[in-house]
Short mmCIF file of C-alpha atoms in Angstrom, two decimals:
data_model
loop_
_atom_site.label_atom_id
_atom_site.label_comp_id
_atom_site.label_asym_id
_atom_site.label_seq_id
_atom_site.Cartn_x
_atom_site.Cartn_y
_atom_site.Cartn_z
CA UNK A 1 -17.22 22.64 -10.52
CA UNK A 2 -17.16 23.28 -6.58
CA UNK A 3 -20.63 22.19 -6.26
CA UNK A 4 -20.28 19.22 -8.76
CA UNK A 5 -17.10 17.79 -6.71
CA UNK A 6 -18.73 18.20 -3.19
CA UNK A 7 -21.71 16.64 -4.79
CA UNK A 8 -19.30 13.70 -6.00
CA UNK A 9 -18.07 13.38 -2.56
CA UNK A 10 -21.22 13.09 -0.72
CA UNK A 11 -22.42 10.34 -3.31
CA UNK A 12 -18.95 8.62 -2.33
CA UNK A 13 -19.72 8.86 1.16
CA UNK A 14 -23.23 7.89 1.07
CA UNK A 15 -22.69 4.66 -0.40
CA UNK A 16 -21.91 1.78 2.03
CA UNK A 17 -21.93 -1.69 1.39
CA UNK A 18 -16.30 -3.89 -1.33
CA UNK A 19 -14.20 -1.35 -1.71
CA UNK A 20 -11.16 -0.15 -2.88
CA UNK A 21 -8.09 1.37 -1.39
CA UNK A 22 -5.71 1.33 -4.38
CA UNK A 23 -5.90 4.92 -4.44
CA UNK A 24 -4.26 7.04 -7.41
CA UNK A 25 -2.22 9.37 -5.69
CA UNK A 26 -1.73 8.15 -2.00
CA UNK A 27 -0.60 4.88 -0.52
CA UNK A 28 -2.91 3.04 1.67
CA UNK A 29 -1.44 1.63 4.88
CA UNK A 30 -1.55 -1.88 3.26
CA UNK A 31 1.84 -2.84 1.42
CA UNK A 32 2.42 -5.01 -1.44
CA UNK A 33 2.44 -8.67 -1.18
CA UNK A 34 5.89 -10.03 -0.10
CA UNK A 35 7.87 -10.66 -3.34
CA UNK A 36 5.55 -9.01 -5.34
CA UNK A 37 6.86 -6.35 -7.94
CA UNK A 38 4.91 -3.12 -9.14
CA UNK A 39 5.79 -1.30 -12.36
CA UNK A 40 3.99 1.86 -12.65
CA UNK A 41 4.43 4.69 -15.44
CA UNK A 42 3.09 8.26 -13.95
CA UNK A 43 2.18 10.90 -16.62
CA UNK A 44 1.09 14.25 -15.22
CA UNK A 45 0.19 17.02 -17.43
CA UNK A 46 -1.09 20.93 -16.72
CA UNK A 47 -1.29 24.07 -18.82
CA UNK A 48 0.78 27.10 -17.61
CA UNK A 49 0.89 30.22 -19.63
CA UNK A 50 -0.37 28.49 -22.77
CA UNK A 51 2.66 25.84 -22.36
CA UNK A 52 2.07 22.19 -21.53
CA UNK A 53 3.84 21.42 -18.49
CA UNK A 54 4.34 17.54 -18.13
CA UNK A 55 6.25 15.00 -15.71
CA UNK A 56 6.84 11.40 -16.72
CA UNK A 57 8.26 9.12 -14.05
CA UNK A 58 8.83 5.38 -13.75
CA UNK A 59 8.35 3.76 -10.25
CA UNK A 60 9.11 0.21 -9.38
CA UNK A 61 7.99 -1.10 -5.92
CA UNK A 62 8.67 -4.48 -4.22
CA UNK A 63 7.14 -6.32 -1.22
CA UNK A 64 10.03 -7.02 0.74
CA UNK A 65 8.33 -8.67 3.58
CA UNK A 66 4.78 -9.30 4.67
CA UNK A 67 4.59 -5.78 6.06
CA UNK A 68 7.39 -3.69 4.54
CA UNK A 69 7.62 -2.13 0.93
CA UNK A 70 10.23 -0.53 -0.90
CA UNK A 71 9.89 1.73 -3.99
CA UNK A 72 12.19 3.88 -6.20
CA UNK A 73 10.61 6.62 -8.44
CA UNK A 74 12.77 8.24 -11.43
CA UNK A 75 11.22 11.09 -13.42
CA UNK A 76 11.39 13.57 -16.08
CA UNK A 77 9.81 17.03 -16.23
CA UNK A 78 9.66 20.34 -17.76
CA UNK A 79 8.42 22.25 -14.57
CA UNK A 80 11.43 24.40 -14.09
CA UNK A 81 13.88 26.67 -15.32
CA UNK A 82 17.78 26.22 -14.93
CA UNK A 83 18.28 29.35 -13.05
CA UNK A 84 17.23 30.62 -9.86
CA UNK A 85 15.02 33.82 -10.27
CA UNK A 86 17.40 36.68 -9.22
CA UNK A 87 14.50 38.64 -7.87
CA UNK A 88 14.50 36.33 -4.92
CA UNK A 89 17.61 38.03 -3.31
CA UNK A 90 19.07 41.21 -3.10
CA UNK A 91 21.95 41.10 -5.33
CA UNK A 92 23.77 44.42 -4.10
CA UNK A 93 22.90 46.70 -7.01
CA UNK A 94 19.21 47.23 -5.60
CA UNK A 95 17.93 47.30 -9.20
CA UNK A 96 14.45 45.22 -8.87
CA UNK A 97 12.85 46.36 -11.82
CA UNK A 98 12.90 42.53 -12.95
CA UNK A 99 14.85 43.30 -15.92
CA UNK A 100 18.03 41.63 -15.26
CA UNK A 101 19.05 41.02 -18.78
CA UNK A 102 21.12 37.74 -19.54
CA UNK A 103 20.30 34.62 -18.24
CA UNK A 104 17.37 35.40 -16.30
CA UNK A 105 15.62 37.02 -19.07
CA UNK A 106 12.00 35.16 -19.45
CA UNK A 107 13.08 32.39 -17.19
CA UNK A 108 9.39 31.64 -16.88
CA UNK A 109 9.45 30.49 -20.31
CA UNK A 110 12.45 28.29 -20.55
CA UNK A 111 11.23 24.66 -19.80
CA UNK A 112 13.60 22.20 -20.86
CA UNK A 113 12.30 18.71 -20.17
CA UNK A 114 15.12 17.03 -18.07
CA UNK A 115 15.94 14.22 -15.46
CA UNK A 116 15.10 15.43 -12.14
CA UNK A 117 16.23 12.71 -10.07
CA UNK A 118 15.42 9.80 -7.71
CA UNK A 119 12.84 9.41 -4.97
CA UNK A 120 13.11 6.23 -2.66
CA UNK A 121 9.96 5.26 -0.81
CA UNK A 122 9.68 2.64 2.09
CA UNK A 123 6.66 2.03 3.92
CA UNK A 124 5.91 -0.44 7.10
CA UNK A 125 2.61 -1.60 8.23
CA UNK A 126 2.76 -1.83 12.01
CA UNK A 127 -0.90 -2.22 12.82
CA UNK A 128 -3.39 -4.58 11.38
CA UNK A 129 -6.88 -5.41 12.47
CA UNK A 130 -8.61 -7.51 9.73
CA UNK A 131 -12.18 -8.90 9.78
CA UNK A 132 -14.54 -10.19 7.05
CA UNK A 133 -14.47 -7.87 4.12
CA UNK A 134 -12.80 -5.26 6.08
CA UNK A 135 -9.72 -4.02 7.54
CA UNK A 136 -8.11 -1.06 9.87
CA UNK A 137 -4.47 -0.63 9.36
CA UNK A 138 -2.03 1.95 10.07
CA UNK A 139 1.46 2.21 8.74
CA UNK A 140 4.53 4.38 8.79
CA UNK A 141 6.46 5.80 5.70
CA UNK A 142 9.81 7.59 4.67
CA UNK A 143 10.86 9.29 1.70
CA UNK A 144 14.36 10.15 0.53
CA UNK A 145 14.48 12.20 -2.71
CA UNK A 146 17.64 13.21 -4.73
CA UNK A 147 15.69 15.50 -7.08
CA UNK A 148 17.43 18.72 -7.86
CA UNK A 149 15.83 21.20 -9.93
CA UNK A 150 15.95 24.88 -10.02
CA UNK A 151 13.08 26.54 -8.80
CA UNK A 152 11.91 29.38 -6.49
CA UNK A 153 8.93 27.70 -4.58
CA UNK A 154 8.23 27.52 -0.83
CA UNK A 155 6.43 24.45 -1.36
CA UNK A 156 8.70 21.42 -1.37
CA UNK A 157 7.87 18.42 -3.75
CA UNK A 158 9.99 15.22 -3.07
CA UNK A 159 8.80 13.63 -6.19
CA UNK A 160 10.47 16.07 -8.88
CA UNK A 161 11.87 19.40 -7.23
CA UNK A 162 13.46 19.14 -3.98
CA UNK A 163 16.08 16.68 -2.56
CA UNK A 164 15.09 15.95 1.02
CA UNK A 165 13.20 13.66 3.66
CA UNK A 166 9.80 13.17 4.71
CA UNK A 167 8.35 10.75 7.10
CA UNK A 168 4.47 10.30 8.39
CA UNK A 169 1.74 7.97 9.27
CA UNK A 170 -1.17 6.42 7.39
CA UNK A 171 -4.41 5.17 8.68
CA UNK A 172 -6.50 3.11 6.34
CA UNK A 173 -10.00 1.83 6.73
CA UNK A 174 -11.60 -0.62 4.38
CA UNK A 175 -15.30 -1.76 4.50
CA UNK A 176 -16.75 -3.72 1.70
CA UNK A 177 -17.38 -1.39 -1.09
CA UNK A 178 -15.60 1.81 0.74
CA UNK A 179 -12.35 2.53 1.66
CA UNK A 180 -11.03 5.72 3.59
CA UNK A 181 -7.46 6.65 4.29
CA UNK A 182 -5.76 9.75 5.78
CA UNK A 183 -2.05 10.58 5.82
CA UNK A 184 -0.04 13.04 7.72
CA UNK A 185 3.85 13.74 7.31
CA UNK A 186 6.50 16.12 7.80
CA UNK A 187 8.77 17.19 4.75
CA UNK A 188 12.13 18.70 5.39
CA UNK A 189 13.72 19.75 2.01
CA UNK A 190 17.39 20.22 1.45
CA UNK A 191 18.84 23.33 0.14
CA UNK A 192 20.55 23.58 -3.30
CA UNK A 193 22.63 25.74 -5.26
CA UNK A 194 21.22 26.61 -8.83
CA UNK A 195 23.59 26.57 -11.62
CA UNK A 196 25.55 29.61 -12.32
CA UNK A 197 24.46 31.22 -9.22
CA UNK A 198 26.18 31.63 -5.74
CA UNK A 199 23.22 31.49 -3.76
CA UNK A 200 21.58 28.40 -1.92
CA UNK A 201 18.14 28.20 -2.14
CA UNK A 202 15.65 26.13 0.13
CA UNK A 203 12.07 25.44 0.10
CA UNK A 204 10.10 25.75 3.65
CA UNK A 205 9.69 22.82 5.72
CA UNK A 206 6.19 21.25 5.46
CA UNK A 207 3.30 19.26 6.55
CA UNK A 208 1.76 17.11 3.87
CA UNK A 209 -1.86 15.63 4.40
CA UNK A 210 -4.17 13.80 2.63
CA UNK A 211 -7.64 12.18 2.78
CA UNK A 212 -8.58 9.39 0.43
CA UNK A 213 -11.75 7.98 -0.44
CA UNK A 214 -12.43 4.95 -2.73
CA UNK A 215 -15.57 2.99 -3.99
CA UNK A 216 -15.64 -0.10 -5.95
CA UNK A 217 -18.53 0.51 -8.49
CA UNK A 218 -18.17 -2.77 -10.70
CA UNK A 219 -18.45 -5.67 -10.38
CA UNK A 220 -21.32 -5.83 -8.09
CA UNK A 221 -20.50 -9.68 -7.60
CA UNK A 222 -17.36 -11.18 -8.64
CA UNK A 223 -17.21 -14.03 -11.16
CA UNK A 224 -13.58 -14.42 -12.19
CA UNK A 225 -10.12 -12.51 -11.77
CA UNK A 226 -11.02 -11.67 -15.54
CA UNK A 227 -13.69 -9.13 -14.76
CA UNK A 228 -12.66 -5.38 -15.17
CA UNK A 229 -12.95 -3.49 -11.74
CA UNK A 230 -14.04 -0.12 -11.86
CA UNK A 231 -13.28 2.13 -8.75
CA UNK A 232 -14.13 5.78 -8.09
CA UNK A 233 -11.61 7.75 -5.79
CA UNK A 234 -11.69 11.10 -4.54
CA UNK A 235 -8.65 12.50 -2.79
CA UNK A 236 -8.02 15.75 -0.96
CA UNK A 237 -4.38 16.67 -0.78
CA UNK A 238 -2.57 19.43 0.46
CA UNK A 239 0.66 20.81 2.07
CA UNK A 240 1.27 23.51 4.48
CA UNK A 241 4.72 25.24 4.07
CA UNK A 242 7.16 27.74 5.65
CA UNK A 243 8.76 30.61 3.86
CA UNK A 244 11.44 29.85 1.26
CA UNK A 245 14.88 30.72 2.03
CA UNK A 246 17.96 31.97 0.35
CA UNK A 247 21.64 31.34 1.46
CA UNK A 248 24.38 33.48 0.46
CA UNK A 249 28.13 33.13 1.54
CA UNK A 250 27.37 33.89 5.07
CA UNK A 251 23.91 32.90 6.05
CA UNK A 252 20.44 31.83 5.30
CA UNK A 253 17.77 34.57 5.16
CA UNK A 254 14.10 34.50 4.04
CA UNK A 255 13.68 34.84 0.20
CA UNK A 256 12.31 38.18 -0.76
CA UNK A 257 8.44 37.88 -0.60
CA UNK A 258 6.94 36.57 -3.76
CA UNK A 259 3.56 34.47 -3.96
CA UNK A 260 5.91 31.49 -4.77
CA UNK A 261 8.03 31.94 -1.70
CA UNK A 262 5.72 32.96 0.84
CA UNK A 263 4.63 30.57 3.43
CA UNK A 264 1.20 29.26 2.70
CA UNK A 265 -1.09 25.97 2.56
CA UNK A 266 -3.69 24.44 0.39
CA UNK A 267 -5.94 21.78 -0.23
CA UNK A 268 -6.81 20.23 -3.81
CA UNK A 269 -9.23 17.83 -4.49
CA UNK A 270 -8.69 15.19 -6.95
CA UNK A 271 -11.59 13.07 -8.26
CA UNK A 272 -10.46 9.76 -10.33
CA UNK A 273 -11.63 6.58 -11.81
CA UNK A 274 -9.38 3.35 -12.10
CA UNK A 275 -9.76 0.43 -14.17
CA UNK A 276 -8.25 -3.04 -12.88
CA UNK A 277 -7.84 -5.58 -15.88
CA UNK A 278 -7.17 -9.16 -15.15
CA UNK A 279 -6.66 -8.43 -11.56
CA UNK A 280 -3.29 -7.10 -11.94
CA UNK A 281 -3.04 -4.28 -14.64
CA UNK A 282 -4.08 -0.92 -13.35
CA UNK A 283 -5.23 2.14 -15.37
CA UNK A 284 -5.40 5.45 -13.11
CA UNK A 285 -6.97 8.42 -14.62
CA UNK A 286 -7.43 11.55 -12.33
CA UNK A 287 -7.79 15.33 -12.61
CA UNK A 288 -6.87 17.91 -9.89
CA UNK A 289 -8.47 21.15 -8.63
CA UNK A 290 -7.83 23.61 -5.91
CA UNK A 291 -10.27 23.25 -3.11
CA UNK A 292 -8.97 25.62 -0.50
CA UNK A 293 -6.47 28.12 -1.47
CA UNK A 294 -3.91 26.69 -4.43
CA UNK A 295 -0.46 25.41 -5.14
CA UNK A 296 1.77 28.24 -6.33
CA UNK A 297 4.27 25.55 -7.69
CA UNK A 298 1.46 23.99 -10.28
CA UNK A 299 -1.45 25.22 -12.32
CA UNK A 300 -4.94 23.77 -12.57
CA UNK A 301 -6.70 21.71 -13.69
CA UNK A 302 -3.92 18.86 -13.50
CA UNK A 303 -4.50 15.62 -15.24
CA UNK A 304 -2.78 12.30 -14.05
CA UNK A 305 -2.61 8.98 -15.86
CA UNK A 306 -0.83 6.02 -14.41
CA UNK A 307 -0.34 2.49 -15.80
CA UNK A 308 0.68 -0.15 -13.26
CA UNK A 309 1.45 -3.76 -13.87
CA UNK A 310 1.85 -6.10 -10.72
CA UNK A 311 3.93 -9.26 -10.89
CA UNK A 312 2.95 -11.65 -8.05
CA UNK B 1 9.08 -29.74 30.09
CA UNK B 2 6.62 -30.88 27.73
CA UNK B 3 3.95 -33.45 29.19
CA UNK B 4 2.94 -36.59 27.69
CA UNK B 5 -0.71 -36.31 27.14
CA UNK B 6 -3.88 -38.93 27.04
CA UNK B 7 -2.66 -41.79 25.28
CA UNK B 8 -0.03 -40.14 23.71
CA UNK B 9 0.75 -40.02 19.99
CA UNK B 10 -0.90 -42.38 17.65
CA UNK B 11 0.84 -43.08 14.55
CA UNK B 12 -1.76 -44.77 12.56
CA UNK B 13 -1.48 -43.86 8.89
CA UNK B 14 -3.29 -40.59 8.22
CA UNK B 15 -2.87 -37.90 5.47
CA UNK B 16 -3.93 -34.29 4.70
CA UNK B 17 -5.67 -34.34 1.51
CA UNK B 18 -6.93 -30.66 0.94
CA UNK B 19 -7.78 -27.23 3.06
CA UNK B 20 -10.52 -24.62 2.74
CA UNK B 21 -8.96 -21.15 4.39
CA UNK B 22 -10.89 -18.29 4.66
CA UNK B 23 -9.37 -15.02 4.54
CA UNK B 24 -10.02 -11.68 6.42
CA UNK B 25 -9.04 -8.15 5.51
CA UNK B 26 -9.81 -7.93 1.63
CA UNK B 27 -12.25 -7.18 -0.75
CA UNK B 28 -10.93 -6.88 -4.28
CA UNK B 29 -9.92 -9.44 -6.86
CA UNK B 30 -6.35 -8.02 -7.11
CA UNK B 31 -6.01 -8.77 -3.45
CA UNK B 32 -7.54 -12.28 -3.75
CA UNK B 33 -5.33 -13.05 -6.54
CA UNK B 34 -2.21 -11.98 -4.59
CA UNK B 35 -3.25 -14.36 -2.00
CA UNK B 36 -3.72 -17.41 -4.53
CA UNK B 37 -0.15 -16.51 -6.02
CA UNK B 38 1.18 -16.58 -2.48
CA UNK B 39 -0.31 -19.69 -1.66
CA UNK B 40 0.68 -21.35 -5.09
CA UNK B 41 4.41 -20.47 -4.28
CA UNK B 42 4.15 -23.30 -1.56
CA UNK B 43 5.80 -26.75 -2.95
CA UNK B 44 2.86 -28.90 -1.33
CA UNK B 45 -0.09 -27.12 -3.00
CA UNK B 46 -1.27 -28.61 -5.93
CA UNK B 47 -3.98 -26.31 -6.74
CA UNK B 48 -5.98 -23.26 -5.40
CA UNK B 49 -9.58 -22.31 -6.27
CA UNK B 50 -10.52 -18.98 -5.07
CA UNK B 51 -14.22 -17.77 -4.37
CA UNK B 52 -13.72 -14.14 -4.86
CA UNK B 53 -17.01 -13.18 -3.28
CA UNK B 54 -16.46 -14.99 0.34
CA UNK B 55 -12.78 -14.82 0.04
CA UNK B 56 -12.35 -18.71 0.68
CA UNK B 57 -9.56 -20.57 -0.89
CA UNK B 58 -10.00 -24.38 -1.62
CA UNK B 59 -6.52 -25.97 -1.59
CA UNK B 60 -5.52 -29.31 -2.95
CA UNK B 61 -2.23 -30.70 -1.65
CA UNK B 62 0.21 -32.61 -3.43
CA UNK B 63 0.82 -35.73 -1.43
CA UNK B 64 4.45 -36.03 -2.66
CA UNK B 65 5.65 -33.05 -0.84
CA UNK B 66 5.80 -32.32 3.16
CA UNK B 67 2.71 -30.52 4.01
CA UNK B 68 2.78 -27.59 6.54
CA UNK B 69 -0.50 -26.03 7.92
CA UNK B 70 1.72 -23.13 9.37
CA UNK B 71 3.24 -22.31 5.98
CA UNK B 72 -0.49 -22.04 4.44
CA UNK B 73 -1.06 -19.12 7.19
CA UNK B 74 2.43 -17.57 6.57
CA UNK B 75 1.38 -17.79 2.81
CA UNK B 76 -1.89 -15.58 3.59
CA UNK B 77 0.15 -13.33 5.69
CA UNK B 78 2.65 -12.87 3.22
CA UNK B 79 0.20 -11.50 0.59
CA UNK B 80 -0.69 -9.11 3.54
CA UNK B 81 -4.18 -10.72 4.85
CA UNK B 82 -5.03 -12.97 7.75
CA UNK B 83 -6.64 -16.14 8.29
CA UNK B 84 -10.12 -16.21 9.59
CA UNK B 85 -10.50 -20.04 9.56
CA UNK B 86 -8.51 -22.90 8.18
CA UNK B 87 -9.87 -26.43 7.88
CA UNK B 88 -8.05 -29.06 6.77
CA UNK B 89 -9.25 -32.52 5.49
CA UNK B 90 -7.41 -35.46 6.44
CA UNK B 91 -7.89 -39.24 5.27
CA UNK B 92 -7.72 -41.00 8.64
CA UNK B 93 -7.87 -44.81 9.07
CA UNK B 94 -10.24 -46.14 11.67
CA UNK B 95 -9.46 -44.48 14.95
CA UNK B 96 -10.94 -43.11 18.17
CA UNK B 97 -9.99 -39.82 19.80
CA UNK B 98 -10.22 -38.32 22.91
CA UNK B 99 -9.79 -34.78 24.49
CA UNK B 100 -5.98 -33.61 24.31
CA UNK B 101 -4.89 -36.71 22.32
CA UNK B 102 -2.74 -36.37 19.57
CA UNK B 103 -2.67 -38.36 16.38
CA UNK B 104 -0.08 -38.08 13.37
CA UNK B 105 -1.33 -36.85 10.42
CA UNK B 106 1.52 -36.89 7.87
CA UNK B 107 4.43 -35.56 9.81
CA UNK B 108 2.14 -33.16 11.75
CA UNK B 109 1.28 -33.79 15.20
CA UNK B 110 -2.32 -32.75 15.97
CA UNK B 111 -3.68 -32.37 19.31
CA UNK B 112 -7.25 -32.64 19.66
CA UNK B 113 -9.14 -30.08 21.97
CA UNK B 114 -12.76 -29.32 22.87
CA UNK B 115 -13.96 -33.07 21.74
CA UNK B 116 -15.96 -35.75 22.98
CA UNK B 117 -14.61 -39.11 22.56
CA UNK B 118 -15.17 -39.89 18.93
CA UNK B 119 -14.45 -42.64 16.48
CA UNK B 120 -12.77 -41.31 13.20
CA UNK B 121 -12.63 -43.00 9.83
CA UNK B 122 -12.23 -41.85 6.24
CA UNK B 123 -12.12 -38.05 5.28
CA UNK B 124 -12.42 -35.86 8.63
CA UNK B 125 -12.15 -32.27 8.52
CA UNK B 126 -9.69 -30.73 11.26
CA UNK B 127 -10.18 -27.04 12.21
CA UNK B 128 -7.06 -25.65 13.24
CA UNK B 129 -6.99 -23.94 16.39
CA UNK B 130 -4.24 -21.20 17.11
CA UNK B 131 -3.38 -17.71 16.45
CA UNK B 132 -2.04 -17.90 12.99
CA UNK B 133 -5.11 -19.94 12.09
CA UNK B 134 -7.86 -17.60 13.32
CA UNK B 135 -9.25 -14.00 13.65
CA UNK B 136 -7.67 -12.53 17.28
CA UNK B 137 -11.24 -12.25 18.54
CA UNK B 138 -11.69 -16.22 18.06
CA UNK B 139 -8.02 -17.03 19.38
CA UNK B 140 -8.87 -15.11 22.61
CA UNK B 141 -11.82 -17.57 23.23
CA UNK B 142 -9.80 -20.68 22.29
CA UNK B 143 -6.55 -20.05 24.15
CA UNK B 144 -7.82 -20.65 27.41
CA UNK B 145 -8.67 -24.34 26.29
CA UNK B 146 -5.04 -24.90 24.66
CA UNK B 147 -3.14 -26.06 27.64
CA UNK B 148 0.54 -24.58 27.44
CA UNK B 149 3.67 -26.95 27.50
CA UNK B 150 0.90 -29.78 26.21
CA UNK B 151 2.61 -30.91 23.06
CA UNK B 152 3.58 -34.51 23.12
CA UNK B 153 6.81 -35.85 23.18
CA UNK B 154 7.30 -37.31 19.80
CA UNK B 155 9.76 -39.51 17.85
CA UNK B 156 11.73 -37.74 15.08
CA UNK B 157 9.18 -38.01 12.22
CA UNK B 158 7.38 -34.97 13.27
CA UNK B 159 7.92 -31.62 12.05
CA UNK B 160 4.85 -29.54 13.35
CA UNK B 161 2.55 -29.43 16.46
CA UNK B 162 -0.96 -27.96 16.19
CA UNK B 163 -4.36 -27.83 17.91
CA UNK B 164 -7.13 -29.05 16.28
CA UNK B 165 -11.19 -29.46 16.92
CA UNK B 166 -13.90 -31.30 15.02
#
């Protein structure tokens, strides 16, 4: 699989020649046209312990000005269990045989689908150098998440797990059929108090990064807005994060070391294909695999489907 | 203070009929569609025909409405892109123009730069000169030719000023 992906990456990079920067997972530095409104439904799936984990979200984004867009996303997921795993902290009885009985038995298998919260997204394009069939652009973005789900991951995720803040920079280069975009941002999750538990849990602070490549494969020559556009994407995405922390009535301290709570980092690779119909309806399909290390918060392969309609 | 230039402002009858705007910074049909829709929101634009390969929009004006060249450029910018060139076609009654002379087209004062003494009649293509109407590189080349504070003193019917060349 890795060989195939690297081959795909090289193939993509070897094309030179109109491009696409309407990346599936990452926003380009460009923002939506002023007063336009994009509605996107997002569906993500992966299998874990024979169970299908899924996340469904709806995102609405509006071009507020020529350079500024503002979006809100709300979602449901069954990724999380209702109680904090008690192995993460020293509960005083020093009995850590992982057989706590009561609410925490088999928490790994309790996955009710629930509303996870809202994520607000704002992006401002501050640098633009446009040329014939090309541009170089830079933008700054900010994210505010109210998501609040119980979990035990050091890795923060402002789109369905953690409340928190994030901000960073995006640099996008587009030349004819090819587009490349890099993103780097900091993530500061807020702590939360799981249900029926006196402890607070806080994922680690993190750096999020991505490199997205896009290629317009069809049409070779435009004839009308009605022509289907087919774009191929390869997106490398990852995070590096600090250890999770727990707070009791007195102080914060590092969560007891587990794979999920330990500091770490990873880089995933997400090949994808996109169909654009009628120059306004997008169908995004992609899969995700670990490239360097892996995320402890999700399993692989991941499948992603998104549908977006853009009202101008 | 503004200076009165050349022979001042000619107020002979002239009107903009159409325009061709070439757009920089885009390659995809979704982006071109965004520009077309942004332009169509302007009241004075009757029709837009977009060439998706050259990213050139052919605009027909609604003569009953007040035309604004700066709003055309703004329409392109609002869609997220940049104007590489804007050429407006004006219907002009017989008239001769000189360097830095201004004529009134509709309610827009157009000051000619980088021209020889020329007789104009019928449909004339005027290329707009100014930061909103060209690439940064091109404007760098032109800005030296555009005198500062050179806009003519105009009676009240003028809403907009621009530099043009033939």
